mmCIF file of C-alpha atoms in Angstrom:
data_model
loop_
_atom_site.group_PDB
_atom_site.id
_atom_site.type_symbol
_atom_site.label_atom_id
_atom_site.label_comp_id
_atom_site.label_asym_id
_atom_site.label_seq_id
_atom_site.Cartn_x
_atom_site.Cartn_y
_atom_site.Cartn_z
ATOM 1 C CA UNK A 1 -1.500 11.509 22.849
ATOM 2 C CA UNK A 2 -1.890 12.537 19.466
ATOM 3 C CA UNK A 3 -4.839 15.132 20.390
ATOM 4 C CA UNK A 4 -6.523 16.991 17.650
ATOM 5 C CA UNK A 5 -9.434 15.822 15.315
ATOM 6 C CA UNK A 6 -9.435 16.782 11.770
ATOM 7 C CA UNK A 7 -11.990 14.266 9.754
ATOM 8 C CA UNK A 8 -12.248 15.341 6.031
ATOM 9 C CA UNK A 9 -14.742 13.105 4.550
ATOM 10 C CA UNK A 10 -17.240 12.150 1.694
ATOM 11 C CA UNK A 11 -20.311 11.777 3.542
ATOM 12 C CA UNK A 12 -23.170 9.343 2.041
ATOM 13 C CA UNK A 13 -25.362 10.719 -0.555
ATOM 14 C CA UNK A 14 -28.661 11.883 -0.320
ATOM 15 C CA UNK A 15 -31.611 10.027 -2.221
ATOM 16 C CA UNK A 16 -31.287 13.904 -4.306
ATOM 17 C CA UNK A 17 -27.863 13.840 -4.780
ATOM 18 C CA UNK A 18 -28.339 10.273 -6.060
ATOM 19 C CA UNK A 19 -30.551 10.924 -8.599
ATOM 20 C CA UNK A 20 -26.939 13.363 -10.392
ATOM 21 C CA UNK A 21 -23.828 11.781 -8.949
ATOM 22 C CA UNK A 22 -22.957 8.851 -11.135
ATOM 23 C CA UNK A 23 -22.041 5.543 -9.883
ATOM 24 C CA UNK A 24 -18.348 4.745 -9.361
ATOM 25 C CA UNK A 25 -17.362 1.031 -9.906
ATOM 26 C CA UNK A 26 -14.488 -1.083 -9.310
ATOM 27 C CA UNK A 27 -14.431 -2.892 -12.470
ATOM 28 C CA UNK A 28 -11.401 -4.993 -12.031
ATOM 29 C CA UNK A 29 -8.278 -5.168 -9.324
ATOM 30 C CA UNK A 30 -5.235 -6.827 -10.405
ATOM 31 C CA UNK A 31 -1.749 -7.582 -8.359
ATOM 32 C CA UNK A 32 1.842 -8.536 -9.261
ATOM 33 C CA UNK A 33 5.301 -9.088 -7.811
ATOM 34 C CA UNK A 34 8.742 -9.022 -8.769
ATOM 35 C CA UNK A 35 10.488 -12.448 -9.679
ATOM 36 C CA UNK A 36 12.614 -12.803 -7.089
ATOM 37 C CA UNK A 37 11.085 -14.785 -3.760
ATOM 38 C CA UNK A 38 12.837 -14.249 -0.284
ATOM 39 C CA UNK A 39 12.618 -16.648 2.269
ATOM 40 C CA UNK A 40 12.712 -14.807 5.781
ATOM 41 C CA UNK A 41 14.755 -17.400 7.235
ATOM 42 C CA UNK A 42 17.651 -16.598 4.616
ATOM 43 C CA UNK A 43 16.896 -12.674 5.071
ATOM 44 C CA UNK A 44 17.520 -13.364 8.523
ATOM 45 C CA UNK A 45 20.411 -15.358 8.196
ATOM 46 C CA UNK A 46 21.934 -12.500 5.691
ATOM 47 C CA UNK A 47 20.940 -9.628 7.943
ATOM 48 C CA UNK A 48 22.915 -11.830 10.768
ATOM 49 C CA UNK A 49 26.232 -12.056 8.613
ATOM 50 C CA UNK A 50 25.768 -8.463 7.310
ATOM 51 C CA UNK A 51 25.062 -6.784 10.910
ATOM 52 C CA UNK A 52 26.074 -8.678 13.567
ATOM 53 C CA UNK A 53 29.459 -7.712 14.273
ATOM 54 C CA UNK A 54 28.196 -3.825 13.822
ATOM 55 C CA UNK A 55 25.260 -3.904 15.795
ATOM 56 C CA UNK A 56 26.388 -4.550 19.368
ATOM 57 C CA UNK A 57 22.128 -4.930 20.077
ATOM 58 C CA UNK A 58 21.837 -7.108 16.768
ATOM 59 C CA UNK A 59 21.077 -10.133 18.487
ATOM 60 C CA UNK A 60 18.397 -8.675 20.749
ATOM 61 C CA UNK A 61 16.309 -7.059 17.363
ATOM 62 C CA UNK A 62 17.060 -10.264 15.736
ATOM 63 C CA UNK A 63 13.841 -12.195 16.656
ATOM 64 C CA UNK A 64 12.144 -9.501 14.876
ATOM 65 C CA UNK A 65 12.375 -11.713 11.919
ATOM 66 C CA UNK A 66 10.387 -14.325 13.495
ATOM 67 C CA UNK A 67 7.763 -11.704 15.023
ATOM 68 C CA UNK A 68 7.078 -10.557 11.641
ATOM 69 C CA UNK A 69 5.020 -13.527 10.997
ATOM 70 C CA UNK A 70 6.133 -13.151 7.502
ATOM 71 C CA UNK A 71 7.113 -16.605 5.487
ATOM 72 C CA UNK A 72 8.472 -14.940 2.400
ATOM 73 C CA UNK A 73 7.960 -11.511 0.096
ATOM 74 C CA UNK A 74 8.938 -10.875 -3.055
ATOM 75 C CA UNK A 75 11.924 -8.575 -4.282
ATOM 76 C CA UNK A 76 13.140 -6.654 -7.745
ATOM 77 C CA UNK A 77 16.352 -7.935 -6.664
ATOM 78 C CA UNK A 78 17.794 -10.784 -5.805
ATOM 79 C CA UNK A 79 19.192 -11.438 -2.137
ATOM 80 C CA UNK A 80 22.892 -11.471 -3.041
ATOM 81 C CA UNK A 81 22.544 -7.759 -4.376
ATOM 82 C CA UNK A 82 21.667 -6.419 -0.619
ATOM 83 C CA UNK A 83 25.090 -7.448 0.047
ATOM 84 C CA UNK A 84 27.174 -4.919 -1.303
ATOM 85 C CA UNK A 85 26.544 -1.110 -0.889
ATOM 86 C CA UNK A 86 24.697 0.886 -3.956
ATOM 87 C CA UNK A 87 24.437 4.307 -3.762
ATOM 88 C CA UNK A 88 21.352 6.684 -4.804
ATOM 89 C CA UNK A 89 21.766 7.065 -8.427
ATOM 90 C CA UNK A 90 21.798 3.286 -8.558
ATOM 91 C CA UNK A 91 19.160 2.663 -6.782
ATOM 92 C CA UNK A 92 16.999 5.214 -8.995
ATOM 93 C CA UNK A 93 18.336 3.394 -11.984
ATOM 94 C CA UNK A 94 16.962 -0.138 -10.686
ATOM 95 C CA UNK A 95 13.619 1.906 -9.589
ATOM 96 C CA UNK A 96 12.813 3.141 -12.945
ATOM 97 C CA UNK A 97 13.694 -0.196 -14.503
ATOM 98 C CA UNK A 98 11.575 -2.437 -12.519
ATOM 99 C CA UNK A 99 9.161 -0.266 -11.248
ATOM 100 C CA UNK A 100 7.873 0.444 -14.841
ATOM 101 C CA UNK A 101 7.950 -3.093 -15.974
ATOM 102 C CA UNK A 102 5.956 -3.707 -12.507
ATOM 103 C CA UNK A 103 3.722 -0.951 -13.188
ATOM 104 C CA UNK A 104 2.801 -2.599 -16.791
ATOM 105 C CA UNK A 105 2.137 -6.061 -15.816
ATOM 106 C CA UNK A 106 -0.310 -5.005 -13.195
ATOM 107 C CA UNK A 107 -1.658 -2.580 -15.747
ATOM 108 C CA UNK A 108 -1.852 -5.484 -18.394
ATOM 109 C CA UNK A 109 -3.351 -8.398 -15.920
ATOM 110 C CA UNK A 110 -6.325 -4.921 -14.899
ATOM 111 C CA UNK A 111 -7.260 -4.053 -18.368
ATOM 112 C CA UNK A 112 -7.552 -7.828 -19.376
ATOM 113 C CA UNK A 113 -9.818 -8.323 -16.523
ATOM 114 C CA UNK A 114 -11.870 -5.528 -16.808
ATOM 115 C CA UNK A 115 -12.060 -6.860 -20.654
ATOM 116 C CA UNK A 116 -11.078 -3.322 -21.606
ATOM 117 C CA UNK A 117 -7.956 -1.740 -24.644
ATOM 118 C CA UNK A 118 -5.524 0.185 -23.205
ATOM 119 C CA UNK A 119 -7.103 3.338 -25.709
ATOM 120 C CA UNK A 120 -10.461 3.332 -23.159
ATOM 121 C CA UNK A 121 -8.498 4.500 -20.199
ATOM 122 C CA UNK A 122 -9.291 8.217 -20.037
ATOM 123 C CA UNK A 123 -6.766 8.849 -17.240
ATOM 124 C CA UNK A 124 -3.780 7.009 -15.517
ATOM 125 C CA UNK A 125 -3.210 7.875 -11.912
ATOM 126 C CA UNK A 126 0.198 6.308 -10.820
ATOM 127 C CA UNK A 127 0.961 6.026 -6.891
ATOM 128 C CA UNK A 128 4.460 5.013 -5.581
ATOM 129 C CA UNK A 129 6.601 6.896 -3.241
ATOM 130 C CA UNK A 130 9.880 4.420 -2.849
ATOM 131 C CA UNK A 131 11.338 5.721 -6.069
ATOM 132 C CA UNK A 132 12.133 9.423 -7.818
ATOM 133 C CA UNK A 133 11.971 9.189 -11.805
ATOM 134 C CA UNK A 134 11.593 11.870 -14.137
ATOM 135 C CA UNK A 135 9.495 11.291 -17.287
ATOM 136 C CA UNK A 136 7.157 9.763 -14.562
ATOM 137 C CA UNK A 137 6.363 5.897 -14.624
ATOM 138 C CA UNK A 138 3.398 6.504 -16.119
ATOM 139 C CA UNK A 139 4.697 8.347 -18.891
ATOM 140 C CA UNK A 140 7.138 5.687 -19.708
ATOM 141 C CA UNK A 141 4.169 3.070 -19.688
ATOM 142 C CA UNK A 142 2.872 4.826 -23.240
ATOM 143 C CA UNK A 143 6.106 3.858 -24.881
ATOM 144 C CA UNK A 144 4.973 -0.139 -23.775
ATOM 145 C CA UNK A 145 0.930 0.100 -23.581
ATOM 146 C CA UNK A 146 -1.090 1.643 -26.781
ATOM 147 C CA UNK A 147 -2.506 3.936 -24.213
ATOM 148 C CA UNK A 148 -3.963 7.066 -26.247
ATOM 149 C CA UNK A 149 -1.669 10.288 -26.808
ATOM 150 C CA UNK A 150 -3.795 12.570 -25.001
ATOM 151 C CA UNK A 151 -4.565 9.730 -21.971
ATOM 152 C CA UNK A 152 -4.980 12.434 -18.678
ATOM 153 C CA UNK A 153 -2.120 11.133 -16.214
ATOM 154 C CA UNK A 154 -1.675 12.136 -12.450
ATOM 155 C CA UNK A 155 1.496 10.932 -10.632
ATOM 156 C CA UNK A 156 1.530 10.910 -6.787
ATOM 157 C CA UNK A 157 4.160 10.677 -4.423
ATOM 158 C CA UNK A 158 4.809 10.566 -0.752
ATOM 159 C CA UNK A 159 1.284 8.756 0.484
ATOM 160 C CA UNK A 160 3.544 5.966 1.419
ATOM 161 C CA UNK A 161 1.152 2.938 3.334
ATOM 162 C CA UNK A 162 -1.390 4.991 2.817
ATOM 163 C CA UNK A 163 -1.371 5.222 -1.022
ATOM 164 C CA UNK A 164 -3.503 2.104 -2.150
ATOM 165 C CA UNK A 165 -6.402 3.526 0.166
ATOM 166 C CA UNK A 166 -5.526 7.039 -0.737
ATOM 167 C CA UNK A 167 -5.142 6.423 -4.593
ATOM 168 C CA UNK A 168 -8.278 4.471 -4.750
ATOM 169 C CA UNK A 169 -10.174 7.317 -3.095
ATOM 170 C CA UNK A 170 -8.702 10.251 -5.737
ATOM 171 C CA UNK A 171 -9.525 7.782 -8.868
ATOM 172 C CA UNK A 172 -12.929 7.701 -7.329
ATOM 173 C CA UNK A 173 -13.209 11.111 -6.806
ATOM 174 C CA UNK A 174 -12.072 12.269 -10.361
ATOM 175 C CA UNK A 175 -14.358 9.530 -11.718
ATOM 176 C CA UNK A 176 -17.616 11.042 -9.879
ATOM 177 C CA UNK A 177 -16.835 14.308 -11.376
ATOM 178 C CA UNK A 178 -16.652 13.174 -14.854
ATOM 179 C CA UNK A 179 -19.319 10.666 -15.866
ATOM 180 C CA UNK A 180 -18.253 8.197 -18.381
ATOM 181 C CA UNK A 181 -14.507 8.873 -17.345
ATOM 182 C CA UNK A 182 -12.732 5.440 -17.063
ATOM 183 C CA UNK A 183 -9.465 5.498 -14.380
ATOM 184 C CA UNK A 184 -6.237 3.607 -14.179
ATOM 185 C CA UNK A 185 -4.970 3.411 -10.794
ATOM 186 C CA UNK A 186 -1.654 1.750 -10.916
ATOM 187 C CA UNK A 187 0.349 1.618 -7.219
ATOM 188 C CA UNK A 188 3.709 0.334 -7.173
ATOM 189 C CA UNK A 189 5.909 -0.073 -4.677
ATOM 190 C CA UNK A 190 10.152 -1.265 -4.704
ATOM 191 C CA UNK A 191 10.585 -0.866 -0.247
ATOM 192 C CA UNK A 192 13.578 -3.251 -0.631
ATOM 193 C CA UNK A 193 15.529 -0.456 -2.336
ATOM 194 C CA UNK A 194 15.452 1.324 0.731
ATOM 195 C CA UNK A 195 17.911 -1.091 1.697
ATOM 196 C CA UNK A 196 20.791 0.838 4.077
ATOM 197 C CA UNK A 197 24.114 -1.368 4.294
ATOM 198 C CA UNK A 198 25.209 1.550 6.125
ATOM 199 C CA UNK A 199 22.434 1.838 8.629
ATOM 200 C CA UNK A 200 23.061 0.134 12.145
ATOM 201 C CA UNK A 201 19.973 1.282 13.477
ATOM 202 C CA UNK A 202 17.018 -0.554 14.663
ATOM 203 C CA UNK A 203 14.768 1.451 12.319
ATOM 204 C CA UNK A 204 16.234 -0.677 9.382
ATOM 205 C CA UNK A 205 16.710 -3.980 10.866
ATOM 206 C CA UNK A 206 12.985 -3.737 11.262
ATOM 207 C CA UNK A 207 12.834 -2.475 7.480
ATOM 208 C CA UNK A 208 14.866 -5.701 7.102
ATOM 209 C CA UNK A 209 12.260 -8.195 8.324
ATOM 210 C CA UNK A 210 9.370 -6.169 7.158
ATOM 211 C CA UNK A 211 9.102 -4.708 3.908
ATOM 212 C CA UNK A 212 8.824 -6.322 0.314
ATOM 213 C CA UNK A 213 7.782 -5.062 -3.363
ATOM 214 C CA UNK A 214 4.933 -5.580 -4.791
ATOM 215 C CA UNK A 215 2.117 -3.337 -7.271
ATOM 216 C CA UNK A 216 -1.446 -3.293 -7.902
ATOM 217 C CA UNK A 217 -3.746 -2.014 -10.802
ATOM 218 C CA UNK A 218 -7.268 -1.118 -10.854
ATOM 219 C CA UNK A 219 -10.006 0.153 -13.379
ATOM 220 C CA UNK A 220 -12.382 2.929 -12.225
ATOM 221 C CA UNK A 221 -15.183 3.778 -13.857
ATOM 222 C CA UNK A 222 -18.275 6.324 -13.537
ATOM 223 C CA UNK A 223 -21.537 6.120 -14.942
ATOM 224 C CA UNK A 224 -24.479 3.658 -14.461
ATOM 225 C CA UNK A 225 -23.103 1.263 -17.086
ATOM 226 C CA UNK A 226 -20.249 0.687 -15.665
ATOM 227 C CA UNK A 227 -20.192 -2.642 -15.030
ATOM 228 C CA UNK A 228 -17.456 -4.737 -13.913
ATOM 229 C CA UNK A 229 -17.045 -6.552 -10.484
ATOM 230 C CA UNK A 230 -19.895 -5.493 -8.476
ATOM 231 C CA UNK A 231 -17.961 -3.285 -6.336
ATOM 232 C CA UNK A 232 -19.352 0.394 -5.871
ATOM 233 C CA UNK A 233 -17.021 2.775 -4.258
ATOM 234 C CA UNK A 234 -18.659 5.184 -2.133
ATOM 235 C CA UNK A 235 -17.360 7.368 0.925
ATOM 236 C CA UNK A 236 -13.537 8.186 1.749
ATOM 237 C CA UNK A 237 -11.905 10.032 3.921
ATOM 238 C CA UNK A 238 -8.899 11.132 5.542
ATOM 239 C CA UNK A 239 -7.328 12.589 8.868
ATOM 240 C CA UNK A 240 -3.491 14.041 9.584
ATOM 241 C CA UNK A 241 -2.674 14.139 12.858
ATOM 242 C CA UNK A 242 -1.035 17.715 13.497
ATOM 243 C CA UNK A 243 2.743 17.362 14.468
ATOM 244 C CA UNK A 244 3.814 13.847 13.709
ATOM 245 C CA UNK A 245 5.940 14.153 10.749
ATOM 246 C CA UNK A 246 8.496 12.368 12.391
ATOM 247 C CA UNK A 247 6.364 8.840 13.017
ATOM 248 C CA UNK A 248 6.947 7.459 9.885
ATOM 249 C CA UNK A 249 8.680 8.617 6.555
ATOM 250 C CA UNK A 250 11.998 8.758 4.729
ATOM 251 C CA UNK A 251 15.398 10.397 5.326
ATOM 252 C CA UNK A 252 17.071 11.036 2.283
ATOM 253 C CA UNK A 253 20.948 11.404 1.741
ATOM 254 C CA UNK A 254 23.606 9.876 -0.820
ATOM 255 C CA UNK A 255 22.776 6.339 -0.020
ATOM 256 C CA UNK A 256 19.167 6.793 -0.689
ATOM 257 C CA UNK A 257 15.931 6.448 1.239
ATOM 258 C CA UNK A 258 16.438 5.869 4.986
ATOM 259 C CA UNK A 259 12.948 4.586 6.766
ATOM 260 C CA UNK A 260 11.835 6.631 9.474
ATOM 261 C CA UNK A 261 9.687 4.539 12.479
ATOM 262 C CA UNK A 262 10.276 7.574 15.446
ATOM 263 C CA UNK A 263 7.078 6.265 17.062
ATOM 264 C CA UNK A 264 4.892 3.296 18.325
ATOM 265 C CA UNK A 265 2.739 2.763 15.112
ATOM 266 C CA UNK A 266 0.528 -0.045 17.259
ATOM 267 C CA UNK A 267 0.301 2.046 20.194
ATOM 268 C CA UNK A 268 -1.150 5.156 18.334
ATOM 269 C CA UNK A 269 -3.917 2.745 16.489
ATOM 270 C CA UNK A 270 -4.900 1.587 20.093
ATOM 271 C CA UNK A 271 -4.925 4.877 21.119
ATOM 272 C CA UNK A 272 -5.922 7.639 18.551
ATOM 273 C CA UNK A 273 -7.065 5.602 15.867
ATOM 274 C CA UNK A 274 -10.449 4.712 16.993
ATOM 275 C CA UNK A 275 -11.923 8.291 17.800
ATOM 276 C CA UNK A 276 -10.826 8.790 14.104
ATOM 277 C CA UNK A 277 -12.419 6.121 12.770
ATOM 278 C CA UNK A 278 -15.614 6.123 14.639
ATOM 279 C CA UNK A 279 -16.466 10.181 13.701
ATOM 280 C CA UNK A 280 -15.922 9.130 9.822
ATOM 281 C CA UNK A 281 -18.168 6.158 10.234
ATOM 282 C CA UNK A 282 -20.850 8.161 11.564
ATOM 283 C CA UNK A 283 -20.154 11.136 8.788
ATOM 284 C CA UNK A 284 -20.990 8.067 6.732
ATOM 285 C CA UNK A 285 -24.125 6.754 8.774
ATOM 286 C CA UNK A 286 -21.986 3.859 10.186
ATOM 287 C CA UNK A 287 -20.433 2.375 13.222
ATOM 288 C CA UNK A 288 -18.191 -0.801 13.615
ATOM 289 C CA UNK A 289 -20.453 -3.212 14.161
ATOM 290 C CA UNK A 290 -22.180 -1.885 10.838
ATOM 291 C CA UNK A 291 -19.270 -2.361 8.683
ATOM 292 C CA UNK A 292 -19.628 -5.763 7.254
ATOM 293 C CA UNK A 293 -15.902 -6.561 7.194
ATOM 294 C CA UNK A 294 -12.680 -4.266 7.742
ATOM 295 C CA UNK A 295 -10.281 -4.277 4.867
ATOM 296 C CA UNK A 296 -6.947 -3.255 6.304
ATOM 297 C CA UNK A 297 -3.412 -2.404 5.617
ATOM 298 C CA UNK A 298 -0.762 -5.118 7.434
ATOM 299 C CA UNK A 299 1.656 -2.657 8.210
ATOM 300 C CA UNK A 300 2.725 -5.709 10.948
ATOM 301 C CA UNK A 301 1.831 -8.090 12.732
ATOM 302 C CA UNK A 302 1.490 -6.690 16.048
ATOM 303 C CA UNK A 303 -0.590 -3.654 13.789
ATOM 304 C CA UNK A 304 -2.959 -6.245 12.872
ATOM 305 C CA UNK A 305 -3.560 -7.198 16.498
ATOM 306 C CA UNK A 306 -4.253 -3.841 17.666
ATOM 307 C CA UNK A 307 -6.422 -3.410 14.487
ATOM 308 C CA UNK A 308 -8.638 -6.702 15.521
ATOM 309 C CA UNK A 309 -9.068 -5.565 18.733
ATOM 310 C CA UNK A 310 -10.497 -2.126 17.699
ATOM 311 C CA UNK A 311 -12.328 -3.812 15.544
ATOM 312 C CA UNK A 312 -13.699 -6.165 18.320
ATOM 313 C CA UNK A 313 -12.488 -9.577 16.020
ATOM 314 C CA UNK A 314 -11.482 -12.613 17.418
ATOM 315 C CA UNK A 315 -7.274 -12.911 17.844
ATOM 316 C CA UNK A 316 -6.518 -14.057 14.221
ATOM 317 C CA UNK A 317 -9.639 -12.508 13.369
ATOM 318 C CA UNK A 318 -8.499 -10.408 9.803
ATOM 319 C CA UNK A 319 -7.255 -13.899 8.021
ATOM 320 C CA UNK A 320 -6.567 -12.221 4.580
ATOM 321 C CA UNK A 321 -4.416 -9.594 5.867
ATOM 322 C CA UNK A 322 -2.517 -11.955 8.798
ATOM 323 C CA UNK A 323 -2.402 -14.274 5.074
ATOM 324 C CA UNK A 324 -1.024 -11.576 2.712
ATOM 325 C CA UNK A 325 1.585 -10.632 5.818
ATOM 326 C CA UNK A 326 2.619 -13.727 5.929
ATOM 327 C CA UNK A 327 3.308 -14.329 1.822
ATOM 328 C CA UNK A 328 4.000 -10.943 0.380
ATOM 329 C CA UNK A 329 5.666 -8.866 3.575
ATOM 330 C CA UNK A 330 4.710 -4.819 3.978
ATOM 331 C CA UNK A 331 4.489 -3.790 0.662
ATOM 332 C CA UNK A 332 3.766 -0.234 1.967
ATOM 333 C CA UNK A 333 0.983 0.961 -0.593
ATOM 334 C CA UNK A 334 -0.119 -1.795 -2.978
ATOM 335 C CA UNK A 335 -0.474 -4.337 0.438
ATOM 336 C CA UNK A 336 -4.104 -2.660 1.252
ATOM 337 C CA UNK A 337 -4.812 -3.784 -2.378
ATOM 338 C CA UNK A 338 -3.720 -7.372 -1.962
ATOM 339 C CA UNK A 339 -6.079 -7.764 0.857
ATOM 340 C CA UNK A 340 -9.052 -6.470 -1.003
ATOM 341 C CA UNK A 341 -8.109 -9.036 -3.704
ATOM 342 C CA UNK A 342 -8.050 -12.044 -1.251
ATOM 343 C CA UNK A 343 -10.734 -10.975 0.555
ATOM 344 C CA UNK A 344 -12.844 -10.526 -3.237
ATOM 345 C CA UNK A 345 -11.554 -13.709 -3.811
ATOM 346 C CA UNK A 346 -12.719 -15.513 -1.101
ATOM 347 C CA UNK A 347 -16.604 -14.651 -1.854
ATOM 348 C CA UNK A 348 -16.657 -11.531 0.334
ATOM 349 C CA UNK A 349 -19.573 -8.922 -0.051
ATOM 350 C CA UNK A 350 -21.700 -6.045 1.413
ATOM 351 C CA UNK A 351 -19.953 -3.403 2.649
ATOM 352 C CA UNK A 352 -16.150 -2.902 2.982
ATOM 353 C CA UNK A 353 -13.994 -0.257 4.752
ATOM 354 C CA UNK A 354 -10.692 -0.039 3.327
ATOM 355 C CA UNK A 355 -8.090 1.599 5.494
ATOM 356 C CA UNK A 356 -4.205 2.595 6.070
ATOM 357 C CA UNK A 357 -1.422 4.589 7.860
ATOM 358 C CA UNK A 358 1.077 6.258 6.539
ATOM 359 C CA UNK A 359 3.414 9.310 6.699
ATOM 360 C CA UNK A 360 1.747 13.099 7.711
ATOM 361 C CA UNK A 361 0.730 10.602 9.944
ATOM 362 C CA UNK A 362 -2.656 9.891 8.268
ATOM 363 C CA UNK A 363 -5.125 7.601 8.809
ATOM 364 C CA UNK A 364 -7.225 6.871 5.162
ATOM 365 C CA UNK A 365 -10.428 5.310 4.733
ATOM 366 C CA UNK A 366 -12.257 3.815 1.909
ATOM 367 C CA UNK A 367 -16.244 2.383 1.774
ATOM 368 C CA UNK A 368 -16.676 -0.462 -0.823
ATOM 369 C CA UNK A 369 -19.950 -2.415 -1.257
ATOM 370 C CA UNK A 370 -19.241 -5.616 -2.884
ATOM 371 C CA UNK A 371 -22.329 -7.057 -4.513
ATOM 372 C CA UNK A 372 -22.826 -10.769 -3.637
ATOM 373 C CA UNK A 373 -21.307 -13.067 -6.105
ATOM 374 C CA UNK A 374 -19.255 -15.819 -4.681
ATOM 375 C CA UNK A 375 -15.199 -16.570 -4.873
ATOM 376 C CA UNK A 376 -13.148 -15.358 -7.892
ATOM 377 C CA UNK A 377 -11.405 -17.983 -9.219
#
């Protein structure tokens, strides 16, 4: 039992506090993926020549491929690389390369939707914790976007799943502090670097079937003109279970990022997630059946069954999450983001709670009221 309670949240403003906090909008949300598509069947098929005579249990993990309800995902490389061993420093070089040209066509396809120059972003707050690079991502994005010379930027590692929620939350924040301020959030995400040739465990077979790249931009901005989508971002909080560093995470030698899954991730959001969520509900005068529609992170498919039934949905019940599973694959941060963007455009509205998991272990959650306006093209 993961035992202690530790809610940190925004609670709801007061008609007084109203009247001097400005009004935080989602202006725009964007998404993008790497070129190259893989099919799970051929993942499986390569994790079968690749592990099979090493693993002695390979064949009894292997229908994890087929439990992952994923189709296809996207990669920065394609499938033949995974078939020969790279080592850290090349791994870092492929991160910085793709995960900046990533990071700029989410940033492009955001701006352009929020009909907004690159010069009006006031501050760029880059999330991504499945790469190391020194300048920063976002600092290498002002050599490729006219982004102004003295543009504020904030780059955040080790939020893991969490991060879309998490990032989304701290743009909000910094926006409500600074009226007029206009925020960046880019998340990116390359999981399929964390790739371990060397690794016969079942830790990353399950990486294997599971995790894809992917990156997501939005524009944040405070004030009462704000504009945009229709989306108001309100309440967020967070809670870190005390002692569970070793649920979910990274290893990190020579070879690179190894994925740490020491615990039942479905079994703890049966169990501990739902005294969690309930006490930051009511910090925010809500309950579940209040929330007009969960928006959560995939993390897998048997995650999304335990989240539907704390959720009291119907089996099947979160259709843009089982849908973005199923076509993109855990994209650890930016995947929270991809469901926000189906669900936006399939006409959703009224209030939204955005949450995650990821590594501390943390739970992260998010209020978004989406003003009625029908399906985005």
């Amino acid at each position: 039992m993961l035992d202690r309670i530790d809610i940190v949240s925004a609670a709801p403003l007061g008609a007084a506090s109203r009247q001097t906090q400005p009004v935080v909008t989602l202006r725009s949300l964007a998404t993008a993926t790497p070129p190259h598509r893989l099919v799970q069947s051929e993942v499986r098929d390569a994790s079968r020549a690749l592990f099979a005579d090493r693993m002695p249990f390979f064949s009894r993990l292997e229908p994890v491929f087929d439990n992952a309800e994923i189709e296809h995902r996207y990669s920065c490389q394609p499938l033949e690389w995974f078939m020969q061993p790279a080592d850290f420093k090349e791994k870092s070089r492929l991160y910085v390369e793709h995960a900046t040209a990533l990071a700029e066509d989410a940033a492009r396809r955001a701006l352009d939707a929020a009909a907004m120059e690159a010069d009006e972003i006031d501050l760029i707050l880059f999330v991504s914790s499945t790469g190391i690079a020194t300048p920063s991502i976002d600092a290498r994005l002002l050599n490729r976007i006219p982004f102004r010379s003295n543009v504020m930027r904030l780059p955040v590692f080790g939020y893991g799943c969490a991060g879309g929620v998490l990032g989304l939350s701290r743009a909000a924040q910094m926006a409500r502090t600074s009226p007029g301020l206009n925020v960046l959030l880019i998340v990116v995400e390359l999981c399929s670097l964390a790739f371990r040739l060397d690794r016969l465990t079942k830790s990353n077979l399950v990486a294997c079937a599971l995790f894809g790249d992917g990156a997501a931009a939005a524009v944040i901005s405070s004030g009462l003109d704000a504009g945009g989508a229709g989306c108001t971002i309100g309440s967020s909080g967070e809670h870190c279970w005390p002692d569970t560093l070793n649920v979910m995470g990274w290893d990190v030698d020579a070879g690179g990022l190894d994925v740490i899954f020491h615990q039942s991730i479905p079994d703890i959001v049966a169990r501990d997630y739902p005294v969690v969520l309930d006490r930051f509900l009511a910090d925010c005068g809500l309950t579940r059946a209040t929330v007009g529609r969960p928006c959560c992170h995939p993390g897998g498919a048997k995650v999304i069954t335990e989240l539907e039934s704390v959720f009291g949905l119907p089996a099947a019940g979160l259709t843009s999450e089982r849908r973005v599973l199923r076509d993109f694959g855990n994209m650890s941060a930016p995947t929270v983001l991809f469901v926000l963007d189906d669900l936006l455009r399939s006409g959703a509205s009224g209030p939204l709670l955005l949450t995650a998991l990821g590594p501390g272990f943390t739970a992260a959650f998010q209020c978004i009221d989406v003003a009625a306006q029908g399906a985005r093209p």
